[in-house]
PDB file of C-alpha atoms in Angstrom:
ATOM      1  CA  UNK A1149      -0.024  -0.009  -0.016  1.00 81.00           C
ATOM      2  CA  UNK A1150       1.307   3.532  -0.652  1.00 88.00           C
ATOM      3  CA  UNK A1151       1.943   6.086   1.936  1.00 92.00           C
ATOM      4  CA  UNK A1152       2.574   9.593   2.237  1.00 95.00           C
ATOM      5  CA  UNK A1153       4.426  11.469   5.057  1.00 95.00           C
ATOM      6  CA  UNK A1154       4.601  15.149   5.489  1.00 96.00           C
ATOM      7  CA  UNK A1155       6.573  15.242   9.211  1.00 95.00           C
ATOM      8  CA  UNK A1156       5.571  18.737  10.005  1.00 95.00           C
ATOM      9  CA  UNK A1157       2.526  19.638  10.752  1.00 94.00           C
ATOM     10  CA  UNK A1158       3.243  23.202  11.309  1.00 96.00           C
ATOM     11  CA  UNK A1159       6.558  25.418   9.654  1.00 97.00           C
ATOM     12  CA  UNK A1160       6.728  29.128  10.515  1.00 97.00           C
ATOM     13  CA  UNK A1161       9.270  31.682   8.609  1.00 97.00           C
ATOM     14  CA  UNK A1162       9.931  34.793   8.523  1.00 97.00           C
ATOM     15  CA  UNK A1163       9.348  36.727   4.946  1.00 97.00           C
ATOM     16  CA  UNK A1164      12.333  36.516   2.798  1.00 97.00           C
ATOM     17  CA  UNK A1165      13.542  33.343   4.383  1.00 98.00           C
ATOM     18  CA  UNK A1166      13.783  30.100   2.420  1.00 97.00           C
ATOM     19  CA  UNK A1167      11.118  27.412   2.963  1.00 97.00           C
ATOM     20  CA  UNK A1168      10.993  23.635   2.758  1.00 97.00           C
ATOM     21  CA  UNK A1169       8.279  21.613   3.153  1.00 98.00           C
ATOM     22  CA  UNK A1170       9.282  17.925   3.542  1.00 97.00           C
ATOM     23  CA  UNK A1171       7.335  14.793   1.748  1.00 97.00           C
ATOM     24  CA  UNK A1172       8.170  11.027   1.872  1.00 97.00           C
ATOM     25  CA  UNK A1173       6.562   8.548   0.181  1.00 96.00           C
ATOM     26  CA  UNK A1174       6.269   4.776  -0.114  1.00 94.00           C
ATOM     27  CA  UNK A1175       4.794   2.937  -3.383  1.00 92.00           C
ATOM     28  CA  UNK A1176       6.152   0.048  -5.049  1.00 89.00           C
ATOM     29  CA  UNK A1177       5.528   1.138  -8.273  1.00 87.00           C
ATOM     30  CA  UNK A1178       6.039   4.601 -10.226  1.00 86.00           C
ATOM     31  CA  UNK A1179       4.566   6.966  -8.731  1.00 86.00           C
ATOM     32  CA  UNK A1180       2.778  10.428  -9.717  1.00 91.00           C
ATOM     33  CA  UNK A1181       3.793  13.231  -7.246  1.00 94.00           C
ATOM     34  CA  UNK A1182       1.728  16.697  -6.550  1.00 95.00           C
ATOM     35  CA  UNK A1183       1.762  19.155  -4.338  1.00 96.00           C
ATOM     36  CA  UNK A1184      -1.874  20.804  -3.577  1.00 96.00           C
ATOM     37  CA  UNK A1185      -2.268  23.708  -1.776  1.00 96.00           C
ATOM     38  CA  UNK A1186      -5.259  25.580   0.243  1.00 94.00           C
ATOM     39  CA  UNK A1187      -5.574  29.096   0.798  1.00 94.00           C
ATOM     40  CA  UNK A1188      -7.695  30.106   3.523  1.00 90.00           C
ATOM     41  CA  UNK A1189     -11.426  29.929   2.825  1.00 86.00           C
ATOM     42  CA  UNK A1190     -10.241  28.771  -0.637  1.00 90.00           C
ATOM     43  CA  UNK A1191     -10.388  25.218  -2.223  1.00 92.00           C
ATOM     44  CA  UNK A1192      -7.548  22.759  -2.619  1.00 94.00           C
ATOM     45  CA  UNK A1193      -5.816  23.302  -5.982  1.00 94.00           C
ATOM     46  CA  UNK A1194      -2.714  22.003  -7.614  1.00 94.00           C
ATOM     47  CA  UNK A1195       0.766  23.688  -6.995  1.00 94.00           C
ATOM     48  CA  UNK A1196       2.997  21.343  -9.146  1.00 92.00           C
ATOM     49  CA  UNK A1197       3.434  17.972 -10.473  1.00 90.00           C
ATOM     50  CA  UNK A1198       6.755  16.180 -10.435  1.00 84.00           C
ATOM     51  CA  UNK A1199       6.398  15.397 -14.307  1.00 78.00           C
ATOM     52  CA  UNK A1200       6.371  19.305 -15.393  1.00 76.00           C
ATOM     53  CA  UNK A1201       9.740  20.138 -13.291  1.00 74.00           C
ATOM     54  CA  UNK A1202       8.270  23.459 -13.307  1.00 79.00           C
ATOM     55  CA  UNK A1203       8.215  26.600 -10.964  1.00 81.00           C
ATOM     56  CA  UNK A1204       5.128  27.980  -9.627  1.00 85.00           C
ATOM     57  CA  UNK A1205       4.849  31.091  -7.633  1.00 90.00           C
ATOM     58  CA  UNK A1206       8.771  30.412  -7.099  1.00 91.00           C
ATOM     59  CA  UNK A1207       8.170  26.783  -5.525  1.00 94.00           C
ATOM     60  CA  UNK A1208      10.017  24.197  -6.761  1.00 93.00           C
ATOM     61  CA  UNK A1209       9.784  20.393  -6.054  1.00 93.00           C
ATOM     62  CA  UNK A1210      12.293  17.641  -7.369  1.00 87.00           C
ATOM     63  CA  UNK A1211      11.511  14.014  -7.247  1.00 89.00           C
ATOM     64  CA  UNK A1212      14.242  11.872  -5.586  1.00 91.00           C
ATOM     65  CA  UNK A1213      13.684   8.439  -5.954  1.00 89.00           C
ATOM     66  CA  UNK A1214      16.728   6.932  -3.963  1.00 91.00           C
ATOM     67  CA  UNK A1215      15.382   8.558  -0.757  1.00 92.00           C
ATOM     68  CA  UNK A1216      11.508   8.849  -1.869  1.00 94.00           C
ATOM     69  CA  UNK A1217      11.074  12.336  -1.305  1.00 95.00           C
ATOM     70  CA  UNK A1218       8.972  15.189  -2.960  1.00 95.00           C
ATOM     71  CA  UNK A1219      10.484  18.335  -0.749  1.00 96.00           C
ATOM     72  CA  UNK A1220       8.486  21.537  -1.773  1.00 96.00           C
ATOM     73  CA  UNK A1221      11.108  24.635  -1.489  1.00 96.00           C
ATOM     74  CA  UNK A1222      11.017  28.199  -1.846  1.00 96.00           C
ATOM     75  CA  UNK A1223      14.300  30.304  -1.751  1.00 96.00           C
ATOM     76  CA  UNK A1224      12.353  33.376  -0.430  1.00 97.00           C
ATOM     77  CA  UNK A1225       9.177  32.988   1.353  1.00 97.00           C
ATOM     78  CA  UNK A1226       6.072  35.828   0.837  1.00 97.00           C
ATOM     79  CA  UNK A1227       3.299  36.312   3.054  1.00 97.00           C
ATOM     80  CA  UNK A1228       1.095  35.029   0.541  1.00 96.00           C
ATOM     81  CA  UNK A1229       2.607  32.018   0.694  1.00 97.00           C
ATOM     82  CA  UNK A1230       0.875  31.248   4.210  1.00 97.00           C
ATOM     83  CA  UNK A1231      -1.572  28.241   3.640  1.00 97.00           C
ATOM     84  CA  UNK A1232      -1.994  24.219   4.112  1.00 95.00           C
ATOM     85  CA  UNK A1233       0.397  22.438   1.890  1.00 97.00           C
ATOM     86  CA  UNK A1234      -0.592  18.964   0.960  1.00 97.00           C
ATOM     87  CA  UNK A1235       1.645  16.310  -0.822  1.00 97.00           C
ATOM     88  CA  UNK A1236      -0.172  13.706  -3.009  1.00 96.00           C
ATOM     89  CA  UNK A1237       0.682  10.684  -4.704  1.00 94.00           C
ATOM     90  CA  UNK A1238      -1.476   8.725  -7.446  1.00 93.00           C
ATOM     91  CA  UNK A1239      -1.003   4.896  -8.415  1.00 90.00           C
ATOM     92  CA  UNK A1240      -1.014   3.595 -11.608  1.00 86.00           C
ATOM     93  CA  UNK A1241      -4.464   2.397 -10.556  1.00 87.00           C
ATOM     94  CA  UNK A1242      -5.848   5.648  -9.888  1.00 89.00           C
ATOM     95  CA  UNK A1243      -5.345   5.571  -6.316  1.00 92.00           C
ATOM     96  CA  UNK A1244      -4.986   9.188  -4.917  1.00 93.00           C
ATOM     97  CA  UNK A1245      -3.389   9.406  -1.059  1.00 93.00           C
ATOM     98  CA  UNK A1246      -2.742  12.546   0.534  1.00 95.00           C
ATOM     99  CA  UNK A1247      -0.419  13.424   3.570  1.00 94.00           C
ATOM    100  CA  UNK A1248      -1.397  15.011   6.587  1.00 93.00           C
ATOM    101  CA  UNK A1249      -0.440  18.550   5.469  1.00 94.00           C
ATOM    102  CA  UNK A1250       2.160  21.074   6.614  1.00 96.00           C
ATOM    103  CA  UNK A1251       0.450  24.658   7.886  1.00 96.00           C
ATOM    104  CA  UNK A1252       2.543  27.432   6.713  1.00 97.00           C
ATOM    105  CA  UNK A1253       2.982  30.775   8.308  1.00 97.00           C
ATOM    106  CA  UNK A1254       5.313  33.102   6.757  1.00 97.00           C
ATOM    107  CA  UNK A1255       5.557  36.305   9.728  1.00 97.00           C
ATOM    108  CA  UNK A1256       6.482  39.826   8.184  1.00 94.00           C
TER     109      UNK A1256
ATOM    110  CA  UNK B 456     -17.929  27.022 -15.704  1.00 62.00           C
ATOM    111  CA  UNK B 457     -18.981  24.653 -12.596  1.00 73.00           C
ATOM    112  CA  UNK B 458     -16.249  22.304 -12.137  1.00 94.00           C
ATOM    113  CA  UNK B 459     -16.915  20.147  -9.258  1.00 97.00           C
ATOM    114  CA  UNK B 460     -20.033  21.015  -7.058  1.00 96.00           C
ATOM    115  CA  UNK B 461     -20.662  19.490  -3.843  1.00 97.00           C
ATOM    116  CA  UNK B 462     -24.191  19.466  -2.415  1.00 97.00           C
ATOM    117  CA  UNK B 463     -25.215  20.576   0.757  1.00 96.00           C
ATOM    118  CA  UNK B 464     -22.171  22.662   1.839  1.00 95.00           C
ATOM    119  CA  UNK B 465     -23.659  22.361   5.287  1.00 96.00           C
ATOM    120  CA  UNK B 466     -25.843  19.669   7.493  1.00 96.00           C
ATOM    121  CA  UNK B 467     -26.485  18.684  10.905  1.00 97.00           C
ATOM    122  CA  UNK B 468     -27.353  15.169  11.262  1.00 96.00           C
ATOM    123  CA  UNK B 469     -28.546  13.491  14.661  1.00 97.00           C
ATOM    124  CA  UNK B 470     -26.959   9.931  15.450  1.00 97.00           C
ATOM    125  CA  UNK B 471     -28.227   7.473  13.673  1.00 97.00           C
ATOM    126  CA  UNK B 472     -29.739   9.434  10.605  1.00 97.00           C
ATOM    127  CA  UNK B 473     -28.697   8.966   6.957  1.00 96.00           C
ATOM    128  CA  UNK B 474     -27.975  11.242   4.396  1.00 96.00           C
ATOM    129  CA  UNK B 475     -26.634  11.353   0.924  1.00 97.00           C
ATOM    130  CA  UNK B 476     -23.819  13.943  -0.147  1.00 97.00           C
ATOM    131  CA  UNK B 477     -23.986  14.613  -4.087  1.00 97.00           C
ATOM    132  CA  UNK B 478     -20.802  15.715  -5.934  1.00 98.00           C
ATOM    133  CA  UNK B 479     -21.281  16.738  -9.540  1.00 97.00           C
ATOM    134  CA  UNK B 480     -18.836  17.174 -12.470  1.00 97.00           C
ATOM    135  CA  UNK B 481     -19.062  18.820 -15.680  1.00 96.00           C
ATOM    136  CA  UNK B 482     -15.501  17.912 -16.727  1.00 95.00           C
ATOM    137  CA  UNK B 483     -16.224  14.661 -18.123  1.00 95.00           C
ATOM    138  CA  UNK B 484     -13.344  13.412 -15.925  1.00 96.00           C
ATOM    139  CA  UNK B 485     -13.450   9.260 -15.389  1.00 96.00           C
ATOM    140  CA  UNK B 486     -11.911   9.499 -11.933  1.00 96.00           C
ATOM    141  CA  UNK B 487     -13.816  10.906  -8.707  1.00 97.00           C
ATOM    142  CA  UNK B 488     -12.776  10.798  -5.304  1.00 97.00           C
ATOM    143  CA  UNK B 489     -14.318  11.527  -1.885  1.00 98.00           C
ATOM    144  CA  UNK B 490     -12.001  12.504   0.875  1.00 97.00           C
ATOM    145  CA  UNK B 491     -12.499  13.500   4.614  1.00 97.00           C
ATOM    146  CA  UNK B 492     -10.673  16.515   6.073  1.00 94.00           C
ATOM    147  CA  UNK B 493     -10.179  16.406  10.059  1.00 91.00           C
ATOM    148  CA  UNK B 494      -7.420  18.776  12.175  1.00 82.00           C
ATOM    149  CA  UNK B 495      -4.258  17.280  12.621  1.00 77.00           C
ATOM    150  CA  UNK B 496      -5.184  14.252  10.025  1.00 80.00           C
ATOM    151  CA  UNK B 497      -5.256  16.055   6.287  1.00 87.00           C
ATOM    152  CA  UNK B 498      -7.355  14.346   3.623  1.00 93.00           C
ATOM    153  CA  UNK B 499      -7.992  10.921   4.088  1.00 95.00           C
ATOM    154  CA  UNK B 500      -9.161   8.533   1.166  1.00 96.00           C
ATOM    155  CA  UNK B 501     -13.054   7.181   2.009  1.00 97.00           C
ATOM    156  CA  UNK B 502     -13.686   5.685  -1.535  1.00 97.00           C
ATOM    157  CA  UNK B 503     -12.807   6.595  -4.857  1.00 96.00           C
ATOM    158  CA  UNK B 504     -13.976   5.484  -8.596  1.00 97.00           C
ATOM    159  CA  UNK B 505     -12.253   5.046 -11.821  1.00 94.00           C
ATOM    160  CA  UNK B 506     -15.204   4.681 -14.174  1.00 94.00           C
ATOM    161  CA  UNK B 507     -18.821   5.078 -14.469  1.00 95.00           C
ATOM    162  CA  UNK B 508     -20.359   1.849 -12.433  1.00 94.00           C
ATOM    163  CA  UNK B 509     -16.837   0.982 -10.299  1.00 95.00           C
ATOM    164  CA  UNK B 510     -16.699   1.729  -6.896  1.00 97.00           C
ATOM    165  CA  UNK B 511     -13.247   1.104  -4.678  1.00 96.00           C
ATOM    166  CA  UNK B 512     -12.463   1.482  -1.209  1.00 96.00           C
ATOM    167  CA  UNK B 513      -9.738   4.042   0.167  1.00 95.00           C
ATOM    168  CA  UNK B 514      -8.340   4.343   3.556  1.00 93.00           C
ATOM    169  CA  UNK B 515     -11.462   5.068   5.817  1.00 96.00           C
ATOM    170  CA  UNK B 516     -14.321   3.493   4.085  1.00 97.00           C
ATOM    171  CA  UNK B 517     -16.247   1.975   6.885  1.00 96.00           C
ATOM    172  CA  UNK B 518     -19.431   3.546   7.584  1.00 96.00           C
ATOM    173  CA  UNK B 519     -19.940   4.925   4.205  1.00 97.00           C
ATOM    174  CA  UNK B 520     -21.145   3.918   0.885  1.00 97.00           C
ATOM    175  CA  UNK B 521     -20.700   5.433  -2.584  1.00 97.00           C
ATOM    176  CA  UNK B 522     -22.714   4.683  -5.920  1.00 97.00           C
ATOM    177  CA  UNK B 523     -21.340   6.232  -9.506  1.00 97.00           C
ATOM    178  CA  UNK B 524     -24.236   5.399 -11.636  1.00 95.00           C
ATOM    179  CA  UNK B 525     -23.708   8.422 -14.132  1.00 95.00           C
ATOM    180  CA  UNK B 526     -20.116   9.558 -15.071  1.00 96.00           C
ATOM    181  CA  UNK B 527     -20.699  12.718 -14.086  1.00 97.00           C
ATOM    182  CA  UNK B 528     -21.960  12.243 -10.417  1.00 97.00           C
ATOM    183  CA  UNK B 529     -20.501  10.341  -7.339  1.00 98.00           C
ATOM    184  CA  UNK B 530     -22.496   9.913  -4.522  1.00 98.00           C
ATOM    185  CA  UNK B 531     -21.740   9.633  -0.599  1.00 98.00           C
ATOM    186  CA  UNK B 532     -24.361   7.730   1.613  1.00 97.00           C
ATOM    187  CA  UNK B 533     -24.062   7.330   5.385  1.00 96.00           C
ATOM    188  CA  UNK B 534     -26.504   4.921   6.479  1.00 92.00           C
ATOM    189  CA  UNK B 535     -26.163   5.764  10.184  1.00 96.00           C
ATOM    190  CA  UNK B 536     -24.467   8.760  10.928  1.00 96.00           C
ATOM    191  CA  UNK B 537     -22.207   8.515  14.167  1.00 97.00           C
ATOM    192  CA  UNK B 538     -20.401  11.814  15.870  1.00 96.00           C
ATOM    193  CA  UNK B 539     -17.012  10.197  14.561  1.00 96.00           C
ATOM    194  CA  UNK B 540     -18.124  11.219  11.270  1.00 97.00           C
ATOM    195  CA  UNK B 541     -18.176  14.863  11.991  1.00 97.00           C
ATOM    196  CA  UNK B 542     -15.768  16.278   9.544  1.00 97.00           C
ATOM    197  CA  UNK B 543     -15.463  18.234   5.822  1.00 96.00           C
ATOM    198  CA  UNK B 544     -15.810  15.989   2.913  1.00 97.00           C
ATOM    199  CA  UNK B 545     -14.184  17.111   0.087  1.00 97.00           C
ATOM    200  CA  UNK B 546     -14.863  15.209  -3.486  1.00 98.00           C
ATOM    201  CA  UNK B 547     -12.322  15.821  -6.261  1.00 97.00           C
ATOM    202  CA  UNK B 548     -12.098  14.452 -10.080  1.00 97.00           C
ATOM    203  CA  UNK B 549      -9.302  14.248 -12.420  1.00 95.00           C
ATOM    204  CA  UNK B 550      -9.282  12.707 -16.047  1.00 93.00           C
ATOM    205  CA  UNK B 551      -7.662   9.622 -16.807  1.00 90.00           C
ATOM    206  CA  UNK B 552      -3.711   9.863 -17.749  1.00 80.00           C
ATOM    207  CA  UNK B 553      -0.331  10.545 -16.270  1.00 77.00           C
ATOM    208  CA  UNK B 554       0.110  13.055 -14.030  1.00 84.00           C
ATOM    209  CA  UNK B 555      -3.637  15.047 -14.531  1.00 90.00           C
ATOM    210  CA  UNK B 556      -4.747  17.483 -12.138  1.00 92.00           C
ATOM    211  CA  UNK B 557      -7.132  17.009  -9.554  1.00 94.00           C
ATOM    212  CA  UNK B 558     -10.099  19.463  -9.179  1.00 96.00           C
ATOM    213  CA  UNK B 559     -11.527  19.834  -5.540  1.00 97.00           C
ATOM    214  CA  UNK B 560     -15.390  20.942  -4.641  1.00 96.00           C
ATOM    215  CA  UNK B 561     -15.946  23.444  -2.250  1.00 95.00           C
ATOM    216  CA  UNK B 562     -16.438  20.846   0.605  1.00 95.00           C
ATOM    217  CA  UNK B 563     -19.163  19.856   2.623  1.00 96.00           C
ATOM    218  CA  UNK B 564     -19.124  20.553   6.465  1.00 96.00           C
ATOM    219  CA  UNK B 565     -21.321  17.885   8.207  1.00 97.00           C
ATOM    220  CA  UNK B 566     -21.838  17.799  12.168  1.00 97.00           C
ATOM    221  CA  UNK B 567     -23.301  14.757  13.453  1.00 97.00           C
ATOM    222  CA  UNK B 568     -24.838  15.294  17.203  1.00 96.00           C
TER     223      UNK B 568
END
């Protein structure tokens, strides 16, 4: 069975500081990995997918198959980045599992 | 451009009552999911469907049933509600294929007293 672990429930940084939200996974197959974000009073929405290797709102995430990790990083955090972040894994059978989420607070 | 719509948005039930939550999507997506979101526990998968007429159990299926009679709708049923089912429920849908984005509903806040 697959599993997604986000070890930090809460993360607090100052504006302009680097931020890293950790995500580790376990899955025997080839995973599809995503980061979703939920801003206050808004729906969950896609932030990044590993296949795209893109940078969205300054965030990047690299899939490390050796360490089974997909950490989310941003070099300079902004106050508007404050939100709940979820790491998600989708199996080749379409089953989609989320981690427990990390609440990021960026202080002024 | 409705996307994913959940009905109702709020509901209060008494213990033992039954109810059905409706999720409707207008994007012709094959995959649909029901999650519950509880403080400190993230999103937990209840049931999911990879196509019309098919359903599968997720991580926390006990106490819930689902049906996918039409491609655009995914129903979540509680036959006999319990206080432990007090939660915010989210529906999501995505198209078949690698690395496709999931689209979420606005959530249903359910309280069982």
